[in-house]
Amino acid sequence: MAVEVFILEVDELPLNKRLKTLQDLSTSLEAVYGQAKEGTNSEEVLKKFYDWKCDKREEFTSVRSETEVSLQRLVAWFQNTVKAFDLSVEETQTSEDTVSCLDEILEKTESSICKELEISLIEQGDEDKEVILNTYSQVLQKIRSEERLIATVQSKYKDSIEFKKQIIECFNKSPNVDHLLSIKKTLKNLKARLRWKLVEKNNLEELDDHDGSEIEKIKQEITQLRNSVFQEIYREREEYEKLNSLVQKWFPELPLLYPEIGLLKYMNSGGLLTMSLERDLLDAEPMKELSSKRPLVCSEVNGQIILLKGYSVDVDTEARVIQRAAAYHRAWRDAKEDSGLLPLIFLFLCKSDPMAYLMVPYYPRANLSAVQASVPLTSEEALKVMKGVAQGLHTLHKAAIVHGSLHQNNVFALNREQGIVGDFDFTKSVSQRTSVNMVVGDLSLISPELKMGKPASPSSDLYAYGCLLLWLSVQNQKFETNEDGIPKVDQFHLVGDLFVIYWLETYAVVVAVM
């Protein structure tokens, strides 16, 4: 494989050593010559430097040769002088010849040495400096170019290592839907047994002389079967998530290869939609006091109290509900417990009726309206709760979602210290949600711009948030408003500047998102 060949070749290259050499060289050059010039022509500059160097070398070689000849003549004179004083030599030069020759030799030697020193020590002219600096700039560009090349090779080497790792991982991860199909088969059997037990229980209860112990035994079996169903549904979700990961990384064609498993629906819903859950499988208790707008039922799943919200849907509405609920669910999933949002557990569609059911946790009498009607929050508790609500709005706005339905019945104070924002009606658009007349006490939660017909925005959510915060701060005191319906707060004495501090904090959050 070409990637393996590339990796092996790069392993044999001393890239780090070469890079260190280049860095040291550029550092030393910059210390001597300073800032380099940009944009010089490579071939022309180097050719000019080569010609200049050859001329200088030829000139210096010529002078050096003359100096060498002069010094050799001087050495020869000394040797002759030694012979002149050697008594063993018969023929000797006269002193006049020796002195005359010495004067000429010394003069020539002095001239040659001075010329060589002059060439070596004389300061370079402007033309020479320009040639050297241009060459230095070009060399520095070559160094930088080679450094970039090494960095590119190292980057591609790193990518190749990762690519090889992913290829090996891909070969080892062949998509297999058998486990998911096995879970679905188990679910089908469990649901059939559960339905049969429900029918059996109903038949026994209709008998006049029914056996209470037998019914109780069947109820326990029903509870166990129902818990087993939900355990398998959670296992099914985990398997869907594994397949979703494979689709995202390796096998985008997987949903098309196995359309029967419904993977595409799972992905489009952000993992919220399940096709394995049905309304009649739950031991649901109608919540008549909360069902003024839509059918609500309460049930227990694996020890957790849950609420089922029913939505009447047609073909178009069903798609929009899934899309909006999925966007909300993705926003929650990114931060989960720190999101400040009410989590959505499951979304499922009714097979017999045009209904969609949304499963959420049930917090009895935990909304602000119920809390304030029983034991109102203290200032410190209100601060904690509304800080969580601000985080919830921030999470939604960061995901480009406008809540549009923030009111006292849709904000929850868990344990009187953790505030979360409730979900909204997913069958309605944000403009439809904001058209509902939201009022807390004598205070309207609809912002002035909404009253003027402008579209809902994060700032309109913030306005409702500020009104709720003011309502918590002043309790049941009467409100005065200006001509735009905005409450006048000068009349209230807010402890610790509660209203101002948190209004400004949340305003900063929303503005940052916008």
Short mmCIF file of C-alpha atoms in Angstrom, two decimals:
data_model
loop_
_atom_site.label_atom_id
_atom_site.label_comp_id
_atom_site.label_asym_id
_atom_site.label_seq_id
_atom_site.Cartn_x
_atom_site.Cartn_y
_atom_site.Cartn_z
CA MET A 1 0.00 0.00 0.00
CA ALA A 2 1.31 3.48 -0.95
CA VAL A 3 0.68 4.82 2.56
CA GLU A 4 2.87 2.13 4.11
CA VAL A 5 5.65 2.84 1.58
CA PHE A 6 5.46 6.55 2.39
CA ILE A 7 5.60 5.86 6.14
CA LEU A 8 8.64 3.58 5.74
CA GLU A 9 10.48 6.12 3.57
CA VAL A 10 9.81 8.96 6.00
CA ASP A 11 10.97 6.79 8.91
CA GLU A 12 14.38 6.56 7.23
CA LEU A 13 14.71 10.33 6.76
CA PRO A 14 16.50 12.34 9.51
CA LEU A 15 13.85 15.06 9.36
CA ASN A 16 14.17 16.26 12.94
CA LYS A 17 17.96 16.47 12.70
CA ARG A 18 17.74 18.33 9.41
CA LEU A 19 15.13 20.71 10.79
CA LYS A 20 17.35 21.45 13.80
CA THR A 21 20.29 22.19 11.48
CA LEU A 22 18.18 24.57 9.39
CA GLN A 23 16.88 26.37 12.45
CA ASP A 24 20.38 26.81 13.87
CA LEU A 25 21.67 28.03 10.51
CA SER A 26 18.86 30.57 10.06
CA THR A 27 19.35 31.81 13.63
CA SER A 28 23.08 32.39 13.12
CA LEU A 29 22.55 34.06 9.73
CA GLU A 30 19.87 36.38 11.10
CA ALA A 31 22.14 37.31 14.00
CA VAL A 32 24.81 38.45 11.50
CA TYR A 33 22.78 39.94 8.64
CA GLY A 34 19.49 40.90 10.30
CA GLN A 35 16.21 41.24 8.42
CA ALA A 36 16.14 39.57 5.01
CA LYS A 37 14.65 41.11 1.88
CA GLU A 38 11.70 39.45 0.16
CA GLY A 39 10.83 38.76 -3.46
CA THR A 40 14.30 38.36 -5.01
CA ASN A 41 14.70 36.21 -8.12
CA SER A 42 16.35 32.93 -7.23
CA GLU A 43 18.30 32.07 -10.38
CA GLU A 44 19.45 35.60 -11.13
CA VAL A 45 20.61 36.29 -7.58
CA LEU A 46 22.52 33.04 -7.23
CA LYS A 47 24.12 33.40 -10.70
CA LYS A 48 25.22 36.93 -9.89
CA PHE A 49 26.65 35.74 -6.57
CA TYR A 50 28.46 32.90 -8.34
CA ASP A 51 30.03 35.28 -10.88
CA TRP A 52 30.95 37.73 -8.11
CA LYS A 53 32.49 34.96 -6.06
CA CYS A 54 34.49 33.66 -9.03
CA ASP A 55 35.84 37.15 -9.78
CA LYS A 56 36.80 37.70 -6.15
CA ARG A 57 38.40 34.28 -5.93
CA GLU A 58 40.35 34.85 -9.17
CA GLU A 59 41.56 38.23 -7.94
CA PHE A 60 42.55 36.87 -4.57
CA THR A 61 44.23 33.83 -6.12
CA SER A 62 46.30 36.08 -8.38
CA VAL A 63 47.45 38.24 -5.47
CA ARG A 64 48.12 35.17 -3.35
CA SER A 65 50.23 33.69 -6.14
CA GLU A 66 52.30 36.88 -6.39
CA THR A 67 52.80 36.85 -2.63
CA GLU A 68 53.82 33.19 -2.76
CA VAL A 69 56.38 33.89 -5.49
CA SER A 70 57.81 36.86 -3.58
CA LEU A 71 58.11 34.84 -0.39
CA GLN A 72 59.77 31.98 -2.27
CA ARG A 73 62.33 34.44 -3.70
CA LEU A 74 62.95 35.79 -0.19
CA VAL A 75 63.46 32.27 1.12
CA ALA A 76 65.82 31.55 -1.75
CA TRP A 77 67.79 34.71 -0.91
CA PHE A 78 68.19 33.58 2.67
CA GLN A 79 69.39 30.20 1.47
CA ASN A 80 71.95 31.89 -0.84
CA THR A 81 73.08 34.12 1.99
CA VAL A 82 73.72 31.08 4.14
CA LYS A 83 75.78 29.60 1.34
CA ALA A 84 77.72 32.88 1.02
CA PHE A 85 78.99 32.51 4.56
CA ASP A 86 79.63 28.82 4.16
CA LEU A 87 83.44 28.36 3.90
CA SER A 88 83.03 24.99 2.31
CA VAL A 89 81.50 26.56 -0.81
CA GLU A 90 84.11 27.79 -3.29
CA GLU A 91 82.06 30.21 -5.43
CA THR A 92 80.25 32.98 -3.63
CA GLN A 93 78.30 36.03 -4.70
CA THR A 94 79.65 39.46 -4.05
CA SER A 95 78.10 41.56 -1.34
CA GLU A 96 76.98 44.16 -3.92
CA ASP A 97 74.96 41.59 -5.85
CA THR A 98 73.45 40.25 -2.68
CA VAL A 99 72.40 43.66 -1.38
CA SER A 100 71.01 44.76 -4.73
CA CYS A 101 69.03 41.55 -5.06
CA LEU A 102 67.78 41.85 -1.49
CA ASP A 103 66.39 45.34 -2.02
CA GLU A 104 64.39 44.18 -5.01
CA ILE A 105 63.11 41.07 -3.24
CA LEU A 106 62.06 42.93 -0.10
CA GLU A 107 60.30 45.60 -2.10
CA LYS A 108 58.37 43.03 -4.14
CA THR A 109 57.51 40.96 -1.07
CA GLU A 110 56.27 43.99 0.83
CA SER A 111 54.13 45.06 -2.11
CA SER A 112 52.55 41.61 -2.49
CA ILE A 113 51.80 41.22 1.22
CA CYS A 114 50.28 44.70 1.44
CA LYS A 115 48.09 44.00 -1.56
CA GLU A 116 46.89 40.70 -0.03
CA LEU A 117 46.19 42.38 3.30
CA GLU A 118 44.39 45.18 1.53
CA ILE A 119 42.10 42.70 -0.22
CA SER A 120 41.44 40.81 3.03
CA LEU A 121 40.88 43.78 5.33
CA ILE A 122 39.36 46.44 3.13
CA GLU A 123 35.68 47.15 3.83
CA GLN A 124 33.29 45.88 1.17
CA GLY A 125 31.67 48.36 -1.15
CA ASP A 126 27.96 48.94 -1.64
CA GLU A 127 27.87 46.73 -4.69
CA ASP A 128 29.52 43.84 -2.83
CA LYS A 129 27.17 44.29 0.13
CA GLU A 130 24.14 44.21 -2.13
CA VAL A 131 25.29 40.96 -3.73
CA ILE A 132 25.89 39.35 -0.32
CA LEU A 133 22.59 40.55 1.21
CA ASN A 134 20.59 39.46 -1.81
CA THR A 135 22.22 36.05 -1.64
CA TYR A 136 21.59 35.88 2.12
CA SER A 137 17.91 36.69 1.57
CA GLN A 138 17.69 33.99 -1.08
CA VAL A 139 19.40 31.44 1.16
CA LEU A 140 17.03 32.30 4.00
CA GLN A 141 14.07 31.83 1.67
CA LYS A 142 15.44 28.44 0.68
CA ILE A 143 15.79 27.53 4.36
CA ARG A 144 12.22 28.61 5.08
CA SER A 145 11.00 26.70 2.03
CA GLU A 146 12.76 23.54 3.17
CA GLU A 147 11.39 23.98 6.70
CA ARG A 148 7.88 24.23 5.26
CA LEU A 149 8.52 21.16 3.14
CA ILE A 150 9.67 19.22 6.20
CA ALA A 151 6.61 20.41 8.13
CA THR A 152 4.39 19.29 5.24
CA VAL A 153 6.05 15.89 5.12
CA GLN A 154 5.71 15.50 8.89
CA SER A 155 2.05 16.54 8.72
CA LYS A 156 1.36 14.08 5.91
CA TYR A 157 3.28 11.45 7.84
CA LYS A 158 1.05 12.03 10.87
CA ASP A 159 -2.06 11.93 8.66
CA SER A 160 -0.82 8.75 7.02
CA ILE A 161 -0.31 7.09 10.40
CA GLU A 162 -3.86 8.07 11.38
CA PHE A 163 -5.20 6.98 7.99
CA LYS A 164 -3.49 3.60 8.30
CA LYS A 165 -4.90 3.23 11.80
CA GLN A 166 -8.39 4.08 10.55
CA ILE A 167 -8.09 1.70 7.58
CA ILE A 168 -7.11 -1.13 9.91
CA GLU A 169 -9.97 -0.17 12.21
CA CYS A 170 -12.34 -0.05 9.24
CA PHE A 171 -11.30 -3.53 8.13
CA ASN A 172 -11.88 -4.79 11.66
CA LYS A 173 -15.29 -3.09 11.92
CA SER A 174 -17.57 -4.65 9.40
CA PRO A 175 -21.16 -3.44 9.90
CA ASN A 176 -23.37 -6.09 11.41
CA VAL A 177 -27.06 -5.54 12.07
CA ASP A 178 -27.67 -9.06 13.34
CA HIS A 179 -27.43 -7.98 16.97
CA LEU A 180 -29.98 -5.22 16.41
CA LEU A 181 -32.32 -7.60 14.61
CA SER A 182 -31.92 -10.06 17.47
CA ILE A 183 -32.89 -7.35 19.98
CA LYS A 184 -35.91 -6.43 17.86
CA LYS A 185 -36.97 -10.07 17.78
CA THR A 186 -36.62 -10.31 21.56
CA LEU A 187 -38.65 -7.12 21.93
CA LYS A 188 -41.38 -8.50 19.72
CA ASN A 189 -41.67 -11.62 21.86
CA LEU A 190 -41.60 -9.65 25.12
CA LYS A 191 -44.32 -7.28 23.92
CA ALA A 192 -46.49 -10.20 22.82
CA ARG A 193 -46.13 -11.83 26.23
CA LEU A 194 -46.83 -8.50 27.95
CA ARG A 195 -50.02 -7.97 25.94
CA TRP A 196 -51.16 -11.48 26.73
CA LYS A 197 -50.59 -10.92 30.45
CA LEU A 198 -52.50 -7.63 30.28
CA VAL A 199 -55.45 -9.40 28.65
CA GLU A 200 -55.24 -12.19 31.23
CA LYS A 201 -55.26 -9.66 34.08
CA ASN A 202 -58.25 -7.79 32.63
CA ASN A 203 -60.18 -11.03 32.20
CA LEU A 204 -59.52 -12.09 35.79
CA GLU A 205 -60.55 -8.68 37.13
CA GLU A 206 -63.89 -8.92 35.32
CA LEU A 207 -64.76 -12.18 37.06
CA ASP A 208 -67.05 -11.84 40.06
CA ASP A 209 -65.14 -14.40 42.09
CA HIS A 210 -61.62 -13.50 40.95
CA ASP A 211 -58.62 -14.63 42.95
CA GLY A 212 -56.79 -11.60 44.36
CA SER A 213 -53.51 -13.48 44.86
CA GLU A 214 -53.55 -14.69 41.27
CA ILE A 215 -54.14 -11.17 39.99
CA GLU A 216 -51.32 -9.85 42.17
CA LYS A 217 -49.00 -12.51 40.77
CA ILE A 218 -49.91 -11.53 37.22
CA LYS A 219 -49.33 -7.85 38.05
CA GLN A 220 -45.82 -8.68 39.24
CA GLU A 221 -45.19 -10.60 36.03
CA ILE A 222 -46.49 -7.64 34.04
CA THR A 223 -44.13 -5.30 35.90
CA GLN A 224 -41.18 -7.59 35.21
CA LEU A 225 -42.10 -7.91 31.54
CA ARG A 226 -42.56 -4.15 31.21
CA ASN A 227 -39.14 -3.55 32.78
CA SER A 228 -37.62 -6.15 30.45
CA VAL A 229 -39.19 -4.39 27.47
CA PHE A 230 -37.61 -1.08 28.46
CA GLN A 231 -34.26 -2.72 29.12
CA GLU A 232 -34.33 -4.11 25.59
CA ILE A 233 -35.40 -0.72 24.22
CA TYR A 234 -32.38 0.87 25.88
CA ARG A 235 -30.17 -1.90 24.47
CA GLU A 236 -31.72 -1.23 21.08
CA ARG A 237 -30.84 2.47 21.41
CA GLU A 238 -27.23 1.56 22.28
CA GLU A 239 -27.02 -0.66 19.20
CA TYR A 240 -28.50 2.11 17.04
CA GLU A 241 -25.88 4.48 18.42
CA LYS A 242 -23.08 2.07 17.47
CA LEU A 243 -24.45 1.79 13.95
CA ASN A 244 -24.87 5.55 13.78
CA SER A 245 -21.19 5.94 14.68
CA LEU A 246 -20.25 3.54 11.88
CA VAL A 247 -22.37 5.54 9.44
CA GLN A 248 -20.71 8.80 10.45
CA LYS A 249 -17.16 7.42 10.17
CA TRP A 250 -17.05 4.52 7.76
CA PHE A 251 -20.28 3.34 6.14
CA PRO A 252 -22.60 6.18 5.04
CA GLU A 253 -24.45 3.71 2.82
CA LEU A 254 -25.55 1.58 5.78
CA PRO A 255 -29.09 3.07 6.15
CA LEU A 256 -29.72 2.38 2.46
CA LEU A 257 -28.41 -1.17 2.65
CA TYR A 258 -30.67 -2.06 5.58
CA PRO A 259 -33.80 0.12 5.32
CA GLU A 260 -35.78 -2.38 7.39
CA ILE A 261 -33.93 -1.49 10.62
CA GLY A 262 -35.09 2.15 10.54
CA LEU A 263 -31.62 3.60 11.12
CA LEU A 264 -32.32 6.70 9.04
CA LYS A 265 -35.33 7.60 11.21
CA TYR A 266 -33.21 7.17 14.32
CA MET A 267 -30.49 9.45 12.94
CA ASN A 268 -32.94 12.12 11.76
CA SER A 269 -34.50 12.27 15.23
CA GLY A 270 -31.15 12.65 16.96
CA GLY A 271 -31.62 9.27 18.65
CA LEU A 272 -34.93 10.29 20.23
CA LEU A 273 -37.43 8.35 18.11
CA THR A 274 -38.11 4.70 18.89
CA MET A 275 -40.32 2.39 16.87
CA SER A 276 -40.46 -0.26 19.60
CA LEU A 277 -42.49 1.60 22.20
CA GLU A 278 -46.30 1.64 22.18
CA ARG A 279 -48.87 3.42 24.30
CA ASP A 280 -50.75 0.28 25.39
CA LEU A 281 -47.60 -1.24 26.90
CA LEU A 282 -47.52 1.33 29.69
CA ASP A 283 -49.49 1.28 32.89
CA ALA A 284 -50.62 4.85 32.31
CA GLU A 285 -52.72 6.96 34.64
CA PRO A 286 -54.55 9.94 33.07
CA MET A 287 -53.50 13.37 34.37
CA LYS A 288 -56.82 15.18 34.02
CA GLU A 289 -55.71 18.25 35.94
CA LEU A 290 -52.85 18.80 33.44
CA SER A 291 -54.64 17.77 30.24
CA SER A 292 -56.32 21.04 29.33
CA LYS A 293 -54.19 21.51 26.20
CA ARG A 294 -53.20 17.94 25.25
CA PRO A 295 -53.63 14.39 26.61
CA LEU A 296 -51.23 13.72 29.47
CA VAL A 297 -50.74 10.42 31.25
CA CYS A 298 -48.38 9.41 34.02
CA SER A 299 -46.57 6.10 34.35
CA GLU A 300 -43.57 4.46 35.98
CA VAL A 301 -40.64 3.07 34.01
CA ASN A 302 -37.85 1.25 35.82
CA GLY A 303 -38.61 3.13 39.02
CA GLN A 304 -38.80 6.55 37.35
CA ILE A 305 -42.04 8.51 37.16
CA ILE A 306 -42.55 9.69 33.60
CA LEU A 307 -45.09 11.84 31.80
CA LEU A 308 -46.46 11.05 28.35
CA LYS A 309 -47.46 14.07 26.26
CA GLY A 310 -49.81 13.26 23.41
CA TYR A 311 -49.82 15.29 20.18
CA SER A 312 -52.38 14.91 17.39
CA VAL A 313 -50.40 14.74 14.15
CA ASP A 314 -50.93 14.30 10.44
CA VAL A 315 -48.26 13.45 7.87
CA ASP A 316 -46.80 16.98 7.72
CA THR A 317 -47.13 17.69 11.43
CA GLU A 318 -45.47 14.39 12.30
CA ALA A 319 -42.32 15.33 10.37
CA ARG A 320 -42.20 18.78 11.97
CA VAL A 321 -42.67 17.35 15.47
CA ILE A 322 -39.78 14.94 14.94
CA GLN A 323 -37.59 17.71 13.52
CA ARG A 324 -38.26 20.19 16.35
CA ALA A 325 -38.01 17.57 19.09
CA ALA A 326 -34.75 16.30 17.58
CA ALA A 327 -33.24 19.82 17.56
CA TYR A 328 -34.23 20.30 21.22
CA HIS A 329 -32.86 16.83 22.11
CA ARG A 330 -29.52 17.51 20.40
CA ALA A 331 -29.17 20.78 22.32
CA TRP A 332 -29.82 18.93 25.59
CA ARG A 333 -27.53 16.02 24.66
CA ASP A 334 -24.48 18.25 24.18
CA ALA A 335 -24.50 19.27 27.86
CA LYS A 336 -27.06 16.92 29.45
CA GLU A 337 -27.30 17.68 33.19
CA ASP A 338 -25.55 21.04 32.69
CA SER A 339 -27.87 22.08 29.86
CA GLY A 340 -30.56 23.59 32.09
CA LEU A 341 -33.22 21.83 29.98
CA LEU A 342 -35.90 19.25 30.70
CA PRO A 343 -34.61 16.03 29.09
CA LEU A 344 -36.64 14.16 26.49
CA ILE A 345 -36.54 10.40 27.06
CA PHE A 346 -38.34 8.95 24.03
CA LEU A 347 -40.54 10.01 21.15
CA PHE A 348 -42.78 7.37 19.60
CA LEU A 349 -45.72 7.25 17.21
CA CYS A 350 -49.02 5.53 17.85
CA LYS A 351 -49.76 2.79 15.31
CA SER A 352 -53.54 2.82 15.70
CA ASP A 353 -54.21 6.57 16.07
CA PRO A 354 -52.68 9.73 14.53
CA MET A 355 -50.84 10.51 17.76
CA ALA A 356 -47.24 11.18 18.70
CA TYR A 357 -46.16 10.65 22.29
CA LEU A 358 -43.27 12.38 24.00
CA MET A 359 -41.88 10.80 27.16
CA VAL A 360 -40.33 13.18 29.71
CA PRO A 361 -39.51 12.99 33.43
CA TYR A 362 -42.40 13.95 35.71
CA TYR A 363 -41.69 16.42 38.50
CA PRO A 364 -44.95 16.71 40.48
CA ARG A 365 -45.70 20.21 41.76
CA ALA A 366 -42.19 21.39 40.88
CA ASN A 367 -43.10 24.15 38.40
CA LEU A 368 -42.76 27.73 39.60
CA SER A 369 -46.50 28.28 39.72
CA ALA A 370 -47.05 25.36 42.12
CA VAL A 371 -43.98 26.16 44.21
CA GLN A 372 -44.91 29.81 44.67
CA ALA A 373 -48.51 28.86 45.51
CA SER A 374 -47.40 26.53 48.31
CA VAL A 375 -44.05 27.61 49.82
CA PRO A 376 -42.54 30.51 47.84
CA LEU A 377 -38.84 30.46 47.06
CA THR A 378 -36.54 32.56 49.19
CA SER A 379 -34.30 35.13 47.51
CA GLU A 380 -31.33 32.76 47.65
CA GLU A 381 -33.37 29.88 46.25
CA ALA A 382 -34.76 32.09 43.49
CA LEU A 383 -31.21 33.06 42.50
CA LYS A 384 -30.14 29.42 42.17
CA VAL A 385 -33.26 28.42 40.25
CA MET A 386 -33.15 31.31 37.80
CA LYS A 387 -29.46 30.80 37.18
CA GLY A 388 -30.30 27.31 35.90
CA VAL A 389 -33.11 28.76 33.77
CA ALA A 390 -30.65 31.23 32.26
CA GLN A 391 -28.37 28.32 31.39
CA GLY A 392 -31.29 26.54 29.75
CA LEU A 393 -32.07 29.55 27.57
CA HIS A 394 -28.40 29.87 26.70
CA THR A 395 -28.33 26.22 25.60
CA LEU A 396 -31.36 26.72 23.36
CA HIS A 397 -30.18 29.99 21.87
CA LYS A 398 -26.74 28.53 21.19
CA ALA A 399 -28.52 25.87 19.12
CA ALA A 400 -30.52 28.59 17.29
CA ILE A 401 -33.75 27.60 19.07
CA VAL A 402 -36.15 30.24 20.39
CA HIS A 403 -38.28 28.85 23.20
CA GLY A 404 -41.18 31.25 22.81
CA SER A 405 -43.21 29.69 25.61
CA LEU A 406 -41.38 30.53 28.82
CA HIS A 407 -43.82 30.94 31.70
CA GLN A 408 -44.29 29.92 35.32
CA ASN A 409 -45.83 26.55 34.41
CA ASN A 410 -42.93 25.67 32.13
CA VAL A 411 -40.04 26.38 34.50
CA PHE A 412 -39.18 23.81 37.16
CA ALA A 413 -37.44 24.27 40.50
CA LEU A 414 -36.02 20.84 41.31
CA ASN A 415 -35.44 20.45 45.04
CA ARG A 416 -35.93 24.24 45.23
CA GLU A 417 -32.35 24.80 44.03
CA GLN A 418 -31.96 23.62 40.42
CA GLY A 419 -33.85 25.46 37.73
CA ILE A 420 -34.58 23.87 34.36
CA VAL A 421 -36.51 25.07 31.32
CA GLY A 422 -39.37 22.82 30.21
CA ASP A 423 -39.97 21.76 26.64
CA PHE A 424 -42.61 23.39 24.42
CA ASP A 425 -45.37 22.33 22.05
CA PHE A 426 -43.47 20.74 19.16
CA THR A 427 -46.55 20.84 16.90
CA LYS A 428 -46.41 24.65 16.86
CA SER A 429 -43.95 27.02 15.28
CA VAL A 430 -42.26 29.62 17.45
CA SER A 431 -44.68 32.32 16.24
CA GLN A 432 -47.65 30.11 17.15
CA ARG A 433 -46.19 29.42 20.58
CA THR A 434 -45.66 33.09 21.33
CA SER A 435 -49.19 34.02 20.31
CA VAL A 436 -50.50 32.38 23.47
CA ASN A 437 -51.34 34.95 26.12
CA MET A 438 -48.71 34.33 28.78
CA VAL A 439 -49.38 36.13 32.07
CA VAL A 440 -47.92 35.77 35.54
CA GLY A 441 -49.99 37.60 38.12
CA ASP A 442 -50.75 41.00 36.61
CA LEU A 443 -47.63 40.91 34.45
CA SER A 444 -47.60 39.97 30.76
CA LEU A 445 -44.65 37.83 29.69
CA ILE A 446 -44.98 38.86 26.04
CA SER A 447 -42.30 41.37 25.06
CA PRO A 448 -43.19 44.74 23.46
CA GLU A 449 -41.68 43.75 20.09
CA LEU A 450 -43.91 40.67 19.95
CA LYS A 451 -46.95 42.82 20.63
CA MET A 452 -45.91 44.97 17.67
CA GLY A 453 -45.90 41.92 15.42
CA LYS A 454 -42.17 41.31 15.24
CA PRO A 455 -40.91 37.70 15.19
CA ALA A 456 -39.83 35.94 18.35
CA SER A 457 -36.12 36.06 19.14
CA PRO A 458 -33.74 35.29 22.02
CA SER A 459 -34.45 38.77 23.36
CA SER A 460 -38.16 37.98 23.70
CA ASP A 461 -37.23 34.87 25.69
CA LEU A 462 -35.04 37.09 27.81
CA TYR A 463 -37.91 39.48 28.42
CA ALA A 464 -40.09 36.64 29.71
CA TYR A 465 -37.18 35.49 31.86
CA GLY A 466 -36.77 38.95 33.36
CA CYS A 467 -40.48 39.19 34.12
CA LEU A 468 -40.41 35.81 35.88
CA LEU A 469 -37.40 36.94 37.87
CA LEU A 470 -39.20 40.12 38.87
CA TRP A 471 -42.30 38.12 39.81
CA LEU A 472 -40.21 35.86 42.06
CA SER A 473 -38.59 38.88 43.67
CA VAL A 474 -41.67 40.94 44.52
CA GLN A 475 -44.07 38.03 45.17
CA ASN A 476 -47.71 39.24 45.09
CA GLN A 477 -47.12 42.98 44.95
CA LYS A 478 -49.02 44.94 42.31
CA PHE A 479 -47.21 45.95 39.12
CA GLU A 480 -47.29 49.27 37.34
CA THR A 481 -46.40 49.28 33.65
CA ASN A 482 -45.60 51.96 31.09
CA GLU A 483 -47.40 52.42 27.78
CA ASP A 484 -45.43 49.50 26.24
CA GLY A 485 -46.49 47.14 29.01
CA ILE A 486 -43.01 47.04 30.53
CA PRO A 487 -43.14 46.83 34.35
CA LYS A 488 -41.78 49.72 36.38
CA VAL A 489 -39.26 48.39 38.87
CA ASP A 490 -38.33 51.61 40.65
CA GLN A 491 -41.19 51.09 43.09
CA PHE A 492 -39.72 47.83 44.40
CA HIS A 493 -36.82 47.41 46.81
CA LEU A 494 -35.01 44.38 45.42
CA VAL A 495 -32.72 42.70 47.94
CA GLY A 496 -29.08 42.70 46.82
CA ASP A 497 -29.99 44.23 43.45
CA LEU A 498 -31.29 40.79 42.51
CA PHE A 499 -33.22 41.93 39.49
CA VAL A 500 -30.47 44.15 38.03
CA ILE A 501 -27.67 41.61 38.52
CA TYR A 502 -29.42 38.67 36.93
CA TRP A 503 -31.11 40.68 34.21
CA LEU A 504 -27.68 41.92 33.11
CA GLU A 505 -26.07 38.48 33.38
CA THR A 506 -28.66 36.78 31.22
CA TYR A 507 -28.75 39.67 28.78
CA ALA A 508 -24.99 39.20 28.30
CA VAL A 509 -25.53 35.49 27.67
CA VAL A 510 -28.21 36.06 25.02
CA VAL A 511 -26.32 38.87 23.29
CA ALA A 512 -23.25 36.63 23.10
CA VAL A 513 -25.31 33.93 21.37
CA MET A 514 -26.94 36.39 18.96
#
